[in-house]
Coordinates of C-alpha atoms in Angstrom, one line a residue:
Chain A
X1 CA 0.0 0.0 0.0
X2 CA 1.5 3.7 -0.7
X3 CA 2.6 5.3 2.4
X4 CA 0.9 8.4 3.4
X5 CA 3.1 10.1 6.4
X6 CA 1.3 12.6 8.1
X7 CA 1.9 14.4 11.7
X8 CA 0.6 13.7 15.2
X9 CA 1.2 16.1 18.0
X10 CA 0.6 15.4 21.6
X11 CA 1.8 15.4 25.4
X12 CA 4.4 12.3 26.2
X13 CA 5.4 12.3 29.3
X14 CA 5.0 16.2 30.0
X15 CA 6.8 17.3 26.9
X16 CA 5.0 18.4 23.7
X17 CA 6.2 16.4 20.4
X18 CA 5.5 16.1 17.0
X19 CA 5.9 12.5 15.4
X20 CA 5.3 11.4 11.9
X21 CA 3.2 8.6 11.7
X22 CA 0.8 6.7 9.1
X23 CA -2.7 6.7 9.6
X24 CA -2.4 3.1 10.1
X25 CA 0.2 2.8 13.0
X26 CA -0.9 1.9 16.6
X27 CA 0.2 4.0 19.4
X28 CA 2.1 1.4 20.6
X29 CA 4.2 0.8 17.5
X30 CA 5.1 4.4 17.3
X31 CA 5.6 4.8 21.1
X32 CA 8.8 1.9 21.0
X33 CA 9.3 3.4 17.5
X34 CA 10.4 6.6 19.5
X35 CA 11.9 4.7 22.4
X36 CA 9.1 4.5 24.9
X37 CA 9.7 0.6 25.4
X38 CA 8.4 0.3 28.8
X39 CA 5.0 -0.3 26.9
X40 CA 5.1 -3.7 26.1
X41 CA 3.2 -6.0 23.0
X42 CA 1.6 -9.2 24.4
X43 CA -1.4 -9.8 22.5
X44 CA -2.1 -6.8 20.4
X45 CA -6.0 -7.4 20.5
X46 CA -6.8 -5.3 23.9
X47 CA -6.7 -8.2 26.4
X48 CA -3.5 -8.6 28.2
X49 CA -2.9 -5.0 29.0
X50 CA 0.9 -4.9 28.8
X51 CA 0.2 -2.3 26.9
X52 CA -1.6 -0.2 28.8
X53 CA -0.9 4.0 28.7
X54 CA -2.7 6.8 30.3
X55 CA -4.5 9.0 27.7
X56 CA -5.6 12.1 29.8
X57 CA -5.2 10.5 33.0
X58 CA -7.2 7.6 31.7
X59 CA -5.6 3.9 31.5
X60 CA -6.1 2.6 27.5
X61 CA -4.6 -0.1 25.6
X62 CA -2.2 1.9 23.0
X63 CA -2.5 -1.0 20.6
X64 CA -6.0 -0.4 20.1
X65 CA -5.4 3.1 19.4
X66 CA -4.1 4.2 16.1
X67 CA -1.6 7.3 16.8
X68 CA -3.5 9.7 14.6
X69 CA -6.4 9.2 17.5
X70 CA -4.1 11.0 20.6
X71 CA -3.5 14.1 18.6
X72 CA -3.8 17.5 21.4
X73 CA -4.4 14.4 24.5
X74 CA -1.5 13.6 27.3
X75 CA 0.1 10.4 27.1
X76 CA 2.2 8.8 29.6
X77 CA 4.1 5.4 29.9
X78 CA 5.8 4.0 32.5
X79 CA 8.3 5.8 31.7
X80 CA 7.2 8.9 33.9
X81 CA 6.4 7.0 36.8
X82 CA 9.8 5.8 38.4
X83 CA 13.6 5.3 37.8
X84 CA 15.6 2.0 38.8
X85 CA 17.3 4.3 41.7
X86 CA 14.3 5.8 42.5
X87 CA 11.3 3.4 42.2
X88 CA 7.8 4.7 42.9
X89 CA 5.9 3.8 45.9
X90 CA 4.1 0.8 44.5
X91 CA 7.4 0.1 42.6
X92 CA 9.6 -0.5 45.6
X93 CA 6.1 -2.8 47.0
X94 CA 6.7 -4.9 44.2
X95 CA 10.1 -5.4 44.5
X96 CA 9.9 -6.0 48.1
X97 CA 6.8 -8.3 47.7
X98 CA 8.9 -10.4 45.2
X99 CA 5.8 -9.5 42.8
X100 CA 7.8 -9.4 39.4
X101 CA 9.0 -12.3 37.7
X102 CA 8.8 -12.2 34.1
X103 CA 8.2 -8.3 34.5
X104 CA 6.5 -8.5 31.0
X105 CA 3.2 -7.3 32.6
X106 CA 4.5 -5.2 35.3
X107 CA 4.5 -1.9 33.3
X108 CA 0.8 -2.3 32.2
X109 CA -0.3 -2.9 35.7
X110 CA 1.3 0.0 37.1
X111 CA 0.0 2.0 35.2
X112 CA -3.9 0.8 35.5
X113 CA -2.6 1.2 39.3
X114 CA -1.4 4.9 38.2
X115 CA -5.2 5.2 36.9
X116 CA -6.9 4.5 40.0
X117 CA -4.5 6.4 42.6
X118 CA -5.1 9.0 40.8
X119 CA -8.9 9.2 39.9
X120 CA -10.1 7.3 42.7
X121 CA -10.0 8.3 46.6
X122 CA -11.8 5.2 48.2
X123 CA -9.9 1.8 47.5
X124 CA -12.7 -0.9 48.1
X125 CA -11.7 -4.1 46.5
X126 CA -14.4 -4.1 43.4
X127 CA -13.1 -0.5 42.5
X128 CA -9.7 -2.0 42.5
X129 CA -10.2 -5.1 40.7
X130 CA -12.5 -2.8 38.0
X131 CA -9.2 -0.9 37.2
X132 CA -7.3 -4.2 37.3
X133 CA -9.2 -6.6 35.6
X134 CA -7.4 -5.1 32.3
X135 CA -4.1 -6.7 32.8
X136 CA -3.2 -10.4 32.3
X137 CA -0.2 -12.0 34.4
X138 CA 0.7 -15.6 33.9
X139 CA 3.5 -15.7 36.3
X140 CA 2.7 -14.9 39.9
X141 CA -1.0 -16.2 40.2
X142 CA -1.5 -12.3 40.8
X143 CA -1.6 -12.6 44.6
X144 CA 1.6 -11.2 45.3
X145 CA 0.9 -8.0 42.7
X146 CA -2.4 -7.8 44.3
X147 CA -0.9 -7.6 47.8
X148 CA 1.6 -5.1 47.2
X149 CA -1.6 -2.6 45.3
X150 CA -3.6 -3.1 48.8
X151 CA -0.4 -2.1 51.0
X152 CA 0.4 1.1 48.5
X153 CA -3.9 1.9 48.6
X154 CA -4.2 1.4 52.1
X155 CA -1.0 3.6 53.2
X156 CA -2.8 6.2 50.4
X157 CA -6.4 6.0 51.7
X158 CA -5.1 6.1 55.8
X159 CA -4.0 9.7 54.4
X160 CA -6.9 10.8 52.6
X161 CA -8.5 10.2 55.6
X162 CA -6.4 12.5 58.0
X163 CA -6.2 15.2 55.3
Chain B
X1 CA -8.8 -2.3 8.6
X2 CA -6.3 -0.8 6.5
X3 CA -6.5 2.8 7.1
X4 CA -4.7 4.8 4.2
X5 CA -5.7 8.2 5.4
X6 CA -7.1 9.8 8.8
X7 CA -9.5 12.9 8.4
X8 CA -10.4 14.6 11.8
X9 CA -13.5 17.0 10.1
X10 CA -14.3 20.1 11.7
X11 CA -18.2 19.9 12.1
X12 CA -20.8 17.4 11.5
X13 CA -22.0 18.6 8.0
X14 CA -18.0 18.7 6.9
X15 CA -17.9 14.8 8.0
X16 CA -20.9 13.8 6.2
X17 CA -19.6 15.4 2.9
X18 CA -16.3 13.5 3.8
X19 CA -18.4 10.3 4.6
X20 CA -20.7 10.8 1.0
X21 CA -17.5 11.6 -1.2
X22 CA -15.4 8.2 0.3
X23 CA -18.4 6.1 -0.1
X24 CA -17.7 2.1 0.7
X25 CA -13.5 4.0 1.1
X26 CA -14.5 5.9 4.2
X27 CA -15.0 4.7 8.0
X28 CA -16.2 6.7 11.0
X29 CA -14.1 6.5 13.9
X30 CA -15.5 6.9 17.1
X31 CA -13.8 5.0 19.6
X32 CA -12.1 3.0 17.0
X33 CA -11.8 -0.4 19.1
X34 CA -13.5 -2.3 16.3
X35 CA -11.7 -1.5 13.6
X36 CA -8.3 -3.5 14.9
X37 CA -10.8 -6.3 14.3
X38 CA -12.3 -6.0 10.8
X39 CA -11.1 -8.8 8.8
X40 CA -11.6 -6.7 5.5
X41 CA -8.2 -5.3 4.7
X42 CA -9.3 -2.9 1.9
X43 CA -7.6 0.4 2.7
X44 CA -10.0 3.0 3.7
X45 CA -10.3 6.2 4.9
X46 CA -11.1 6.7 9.0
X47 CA -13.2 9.9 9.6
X48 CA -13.0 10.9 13.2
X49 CA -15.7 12.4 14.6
X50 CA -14.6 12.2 18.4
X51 CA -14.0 16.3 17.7
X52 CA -17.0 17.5 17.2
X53 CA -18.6 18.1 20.8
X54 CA -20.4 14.9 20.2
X55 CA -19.1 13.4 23.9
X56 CA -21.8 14.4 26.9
X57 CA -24.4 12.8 28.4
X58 CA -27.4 15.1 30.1
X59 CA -31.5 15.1 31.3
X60 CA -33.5 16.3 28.2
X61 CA -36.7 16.2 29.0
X62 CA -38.3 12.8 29.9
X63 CA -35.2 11.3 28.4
X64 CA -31.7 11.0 29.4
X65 CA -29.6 11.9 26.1
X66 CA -26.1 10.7 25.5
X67 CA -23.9 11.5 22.5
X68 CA -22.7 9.2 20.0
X69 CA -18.6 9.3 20.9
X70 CA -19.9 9.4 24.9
X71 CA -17.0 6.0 26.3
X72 CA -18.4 4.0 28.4
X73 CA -16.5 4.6 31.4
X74 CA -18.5 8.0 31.1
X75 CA -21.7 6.0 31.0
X76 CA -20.7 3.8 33.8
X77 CA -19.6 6.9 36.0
X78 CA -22.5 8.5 35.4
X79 CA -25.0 8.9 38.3
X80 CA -28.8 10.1 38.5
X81 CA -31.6 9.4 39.7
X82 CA -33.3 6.2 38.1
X83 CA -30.5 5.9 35.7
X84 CA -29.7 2.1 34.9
X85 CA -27.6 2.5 32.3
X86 CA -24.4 2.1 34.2
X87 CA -25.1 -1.3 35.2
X88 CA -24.5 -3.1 31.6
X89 CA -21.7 -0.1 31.0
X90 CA -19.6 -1.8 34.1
X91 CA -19.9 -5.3 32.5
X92 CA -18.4 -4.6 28.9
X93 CA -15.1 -5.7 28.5
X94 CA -12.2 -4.0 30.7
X95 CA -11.5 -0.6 32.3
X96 CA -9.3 0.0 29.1
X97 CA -11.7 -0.5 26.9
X98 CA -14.5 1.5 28.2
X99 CA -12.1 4.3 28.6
X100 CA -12.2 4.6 24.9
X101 CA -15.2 2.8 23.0
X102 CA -18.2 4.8 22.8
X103 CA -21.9 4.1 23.1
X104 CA -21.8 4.8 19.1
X105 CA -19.5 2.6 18.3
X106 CA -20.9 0.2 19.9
X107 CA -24.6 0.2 18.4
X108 CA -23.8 1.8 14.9
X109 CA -22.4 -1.5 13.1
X110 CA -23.6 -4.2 16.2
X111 CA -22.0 -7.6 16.4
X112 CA -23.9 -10.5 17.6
X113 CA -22.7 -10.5 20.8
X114 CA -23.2 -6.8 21.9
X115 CA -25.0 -5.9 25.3
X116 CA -25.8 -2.0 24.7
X117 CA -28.3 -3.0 21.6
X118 CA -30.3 -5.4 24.0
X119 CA -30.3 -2.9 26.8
X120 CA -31.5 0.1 24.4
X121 CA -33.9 -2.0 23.2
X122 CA -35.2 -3.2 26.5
X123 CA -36.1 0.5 27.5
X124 CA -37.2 1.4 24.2
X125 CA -34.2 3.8 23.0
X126 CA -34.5 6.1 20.6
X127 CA -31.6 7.0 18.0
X128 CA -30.7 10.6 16.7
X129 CA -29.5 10.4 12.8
X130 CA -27.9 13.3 10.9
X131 CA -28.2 13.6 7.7
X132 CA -28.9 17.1 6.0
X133 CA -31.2 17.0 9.2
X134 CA -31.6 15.1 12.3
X135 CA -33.9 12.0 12.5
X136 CA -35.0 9.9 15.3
X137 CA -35.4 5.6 15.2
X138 CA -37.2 3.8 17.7
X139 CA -35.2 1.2 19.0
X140 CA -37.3 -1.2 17.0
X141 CA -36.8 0.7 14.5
X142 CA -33.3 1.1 14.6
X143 CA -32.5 -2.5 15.7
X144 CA -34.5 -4.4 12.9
X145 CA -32.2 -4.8 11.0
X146 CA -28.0 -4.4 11.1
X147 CA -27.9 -0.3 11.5
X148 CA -24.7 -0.1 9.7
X149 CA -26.9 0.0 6.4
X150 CA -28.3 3.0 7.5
X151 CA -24.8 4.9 7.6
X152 CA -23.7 3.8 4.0
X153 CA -24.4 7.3 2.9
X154 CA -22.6 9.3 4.8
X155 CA -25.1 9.9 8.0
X156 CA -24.2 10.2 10.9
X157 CA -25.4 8.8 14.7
X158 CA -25.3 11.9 16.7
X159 CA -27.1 11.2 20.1
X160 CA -28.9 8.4 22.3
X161 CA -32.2 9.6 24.0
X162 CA -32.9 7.1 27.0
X163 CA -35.9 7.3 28.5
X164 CA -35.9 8.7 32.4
X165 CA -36.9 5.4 33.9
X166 CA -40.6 6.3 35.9
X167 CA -41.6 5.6 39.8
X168 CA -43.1 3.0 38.5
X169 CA -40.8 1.5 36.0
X170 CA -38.5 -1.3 36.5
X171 CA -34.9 -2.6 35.0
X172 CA -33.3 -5.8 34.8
X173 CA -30.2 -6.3 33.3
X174 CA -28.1 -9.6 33.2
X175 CA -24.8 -10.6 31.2
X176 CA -23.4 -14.0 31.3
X177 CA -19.7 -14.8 30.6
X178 CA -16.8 -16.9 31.6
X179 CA -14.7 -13.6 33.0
X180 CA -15.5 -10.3 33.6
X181 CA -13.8 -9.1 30.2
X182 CA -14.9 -12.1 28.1
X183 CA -17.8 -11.7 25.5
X184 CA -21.7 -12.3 26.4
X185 CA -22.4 -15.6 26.4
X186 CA -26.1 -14.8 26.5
X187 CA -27.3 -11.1 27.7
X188 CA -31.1 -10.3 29.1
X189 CA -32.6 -6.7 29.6
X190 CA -35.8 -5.8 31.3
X191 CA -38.1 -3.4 31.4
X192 CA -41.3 -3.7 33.3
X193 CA -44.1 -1.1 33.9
X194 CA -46.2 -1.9 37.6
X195 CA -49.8 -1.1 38.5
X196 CA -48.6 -1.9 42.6
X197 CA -48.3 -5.7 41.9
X198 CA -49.9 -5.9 37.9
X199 CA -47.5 -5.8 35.2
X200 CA -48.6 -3.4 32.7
X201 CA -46.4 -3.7 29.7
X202 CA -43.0 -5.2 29.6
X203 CA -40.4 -5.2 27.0
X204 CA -37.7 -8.2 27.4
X205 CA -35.3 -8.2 24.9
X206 CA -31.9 -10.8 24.2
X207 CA -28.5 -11.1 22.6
X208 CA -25.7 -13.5 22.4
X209 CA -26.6 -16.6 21.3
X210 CA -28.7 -15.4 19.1
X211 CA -27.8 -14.3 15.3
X212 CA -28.8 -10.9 16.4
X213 CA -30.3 -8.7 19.6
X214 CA -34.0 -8.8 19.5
X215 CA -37.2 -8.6 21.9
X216 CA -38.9 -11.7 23.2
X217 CA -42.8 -10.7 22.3
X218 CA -43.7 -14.4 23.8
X219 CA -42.0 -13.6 27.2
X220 CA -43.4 -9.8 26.9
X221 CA -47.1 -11.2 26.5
X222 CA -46.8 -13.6 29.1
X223 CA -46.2 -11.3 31.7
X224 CA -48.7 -8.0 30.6
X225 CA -51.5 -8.3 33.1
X226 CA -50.3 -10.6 35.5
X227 CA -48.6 -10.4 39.2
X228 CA -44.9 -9.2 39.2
X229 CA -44.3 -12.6 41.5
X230 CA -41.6 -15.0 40.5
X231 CA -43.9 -17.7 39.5
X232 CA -45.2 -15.8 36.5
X233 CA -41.6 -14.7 35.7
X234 CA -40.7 -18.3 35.9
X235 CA -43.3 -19.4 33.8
X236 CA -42.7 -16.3 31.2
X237 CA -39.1 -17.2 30.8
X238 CA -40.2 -20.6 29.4
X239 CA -41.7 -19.1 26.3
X240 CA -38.1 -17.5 24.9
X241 CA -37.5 -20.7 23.2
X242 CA -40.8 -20.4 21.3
X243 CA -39.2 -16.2 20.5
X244 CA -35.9 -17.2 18.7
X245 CA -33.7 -20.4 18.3
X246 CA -31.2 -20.2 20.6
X247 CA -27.6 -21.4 18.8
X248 CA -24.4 -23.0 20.0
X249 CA -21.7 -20.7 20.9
X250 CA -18.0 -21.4 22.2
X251 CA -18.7 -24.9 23.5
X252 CA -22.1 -24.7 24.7
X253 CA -25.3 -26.2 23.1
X254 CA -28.0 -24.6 21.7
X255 CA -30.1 -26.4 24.7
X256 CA -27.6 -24.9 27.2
X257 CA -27.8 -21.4 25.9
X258 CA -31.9 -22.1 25.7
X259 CA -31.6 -22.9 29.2
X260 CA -28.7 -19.9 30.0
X261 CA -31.2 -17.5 29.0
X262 CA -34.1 -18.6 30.8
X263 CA -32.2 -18.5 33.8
X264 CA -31.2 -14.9 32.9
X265 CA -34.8 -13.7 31.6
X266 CA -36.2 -15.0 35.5
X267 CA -33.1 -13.1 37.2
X268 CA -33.2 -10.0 34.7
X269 CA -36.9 -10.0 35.9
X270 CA -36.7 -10.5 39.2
X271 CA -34.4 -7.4 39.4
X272 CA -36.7 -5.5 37.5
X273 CA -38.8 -5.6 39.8
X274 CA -37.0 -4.9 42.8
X275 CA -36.0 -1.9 40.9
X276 CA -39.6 -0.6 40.2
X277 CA -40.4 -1.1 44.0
X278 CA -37.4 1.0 44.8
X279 CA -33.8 0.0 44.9
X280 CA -30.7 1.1 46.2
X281 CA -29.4 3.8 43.9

């Protein structure tokens, strides 16, 4: 088929950029394209969630979305949520829980985590598993990931709380 | 779907004229979680309409309308009083999802297994169609046949009008399936109107494991005029095998989905009518 570049311009990671993309690539592809690998490909049909992005504070699969669809929104990938030296909270709960083992999924969930810390202020467990239910693991039998989530929510609700 | 070129139109006339001029080359976008799927890999043109102010939902009258590129999420999060509509919104696919199909999406071209058709037509829906002007579709209307026909030439689905559920109205809505993000096996909406404990009209309606949604007008009549008990529901949800042949569908028999949806029909109605006798919003 002829190629047909044309230009995309939106928010990654708190910086404004301009790509060039087709009308045909996914959001994913041109996100590790540019060097955003922490968003991973697992299935590619909107079911595993190791894709997963936040499109105006909003978790979405980015290879269900074609790039020309996030022109003027704010993405972010994992990328923006934590260094290796400097983990985020429910980073440094995963590594200390002894959550990861593949890792392959690990970015998607934290960022349907990223999702609900930040939209929701009551952590009951079917609000939780609503924004969770998005991401596949087939490692750790998601107990230990779902362990960590509950220490990081219940440390985050105890605050809302006092303040 | 091949997409070849991406139009983002600045007003609803300026998309039609896009629409018209593509013909069977152009494809409105407006969540654009369908499209990954097509099988057809002609190369066409996507026409986004998810610019054009088209994403709300508010009271209108005795109706509750919502506009076509509204996601779901939106629907689900939505709150007032008597509104049902969240219920079904929560049980479609995953949080990812729902943040970005839309309620038009969903019911413009409708695939066999989608809920939102059998809920709409449960509590009688009406559609808003643009064309040069806008027209409104019952839900019978609109649901007779596959609705995608009706966009070949360039209209446009602009808004969902759903009517503001009475005192004395009642919903029911029930999807089966093997996880929470896995397609319908069978999906059961209900709508009853009460006289106290008399059923005055009641519109059932079914999808998934059926070629395509429709009412159940032998469950409907089997219920008009008698008590809202569960006997009579019982007894109504018999009759949907006499409505529509009930198919096989990933592993189960047509008598198992038969018997999946009378199940569903007696639960969706039974929650119907806790709903008309006031529920917990």
């Amino acid at each position: 088929m002829k190629k047909n570049p044309q230009t995309v311009q939106f928010t990654i990671n708190g910086e404004s950029k301009t790509f060039i993309t087709e009308p045909d690539e996914k959001l994913l592809d041109l996100l590790r394209r540019e060097g955003y690998k922490g968003a991973k490909f697992g299935c590619g049909q909107g079911t595993c969630g190791s894709c997963t992005v936040l499109m105006d504070g909003r978790a979405v699969y980015s290879c269900l979305l074609y790039a020309m669809q996030v022109e003027g929104h704010e993405i972010r990938t994992i990328e923006s949520i934590g260094t290796h030296d400097n983990p985020s909270e429910f980073q440094q709960e995963l590594i200390d829980g002894g959550a990861v083992q593949c890792g392959y999924c690990i970015p998607g969930m934290i960022m349907s985590a990223t999702a609900l810390m930040e939209n929701e202020t009551h952590f009951d467990d079917e609000t939780v598993r609503e924004y969770m239910d998005g991401n596949l693991c087939r490692c750790t039998g998601y107990e230990k990931i779902w362990s960590a989530l509950r220490r990081v929510l219940d440390r985050q609700e105890a605050q809302n709380t006092q303040s | 779907m091949k997409l070849c070129e991406f139009l983002r139109p600045a007003s609803l006339s300026a998309a039609r004229d896009n629409l018209r001029e593509l013909g069977t080359k152009g494809m409105i976008l407006a969540g654009g979680t369908a499209l990954h799927f097509m099988q057809d890999h002609t190369p066409v043109t996507a026409v986004d309409i998810t610019r054009l102010g088209l994403s709300y939902i508010r009271p209108d009258g005795n109706f509750y309308r919502i506009g076509a590129t509204t996601p779901l999420s939106d629907i689900q999060r939505y709150r007032a009083p008597r509104w049902a509509m969240h219920e079904i919104c929560r049980r479609i696919s995953t949080h990812q999802i729902r943040n970005v199909s839309t309620i038009g999406g969903n019911i413009c071209r409708v695939f066999p297994w989608a809920d939102l058709p059998v809920v709409l037509l449960a509590m009688n829906a009406r559609m808003v169609v643009y064309s040069d002007h806008e027209n409104e579709y019952s839900a019978d209307e609109y649901f007779a046949t596959q609705p995608a026909k009706r966009f070949l030439d360039g209209n446009i689905l602009t808004s969902v009008k759903v009517p503001a559920l009475q005192a004395h109205h009642g919903f029911g809505s029930v999807k089966v399936s093997r996880t929470t993000a896995a397609f319908s096996m069978v999906t059961i909406a209900a709508v009853l109107e009460l006289d106290g404990s008399i059923i005055q009209s009641a519109r059932i309606a079914a999808g998934s494991a059926i070629p395509f949604p429709r009412r159940l007008p032998n469950v409907e009549a089997a219920l008009v005029g008698k008590e809202a008990v569960s006997e009579v529901f019982k007894e109504a949800s018999t009759k949907a095998a006499r409505d529509v042949p009930w198919r096989s569908c990933e592993g189960q028999s047509p008598e198992y989905s038969q018997h999946l949806a009378e199940v569903s029909i007696l639960d969706a109605l039974e929650r119907a009518a806790t709903f008309a006798h006031g529920r917990a919003e």
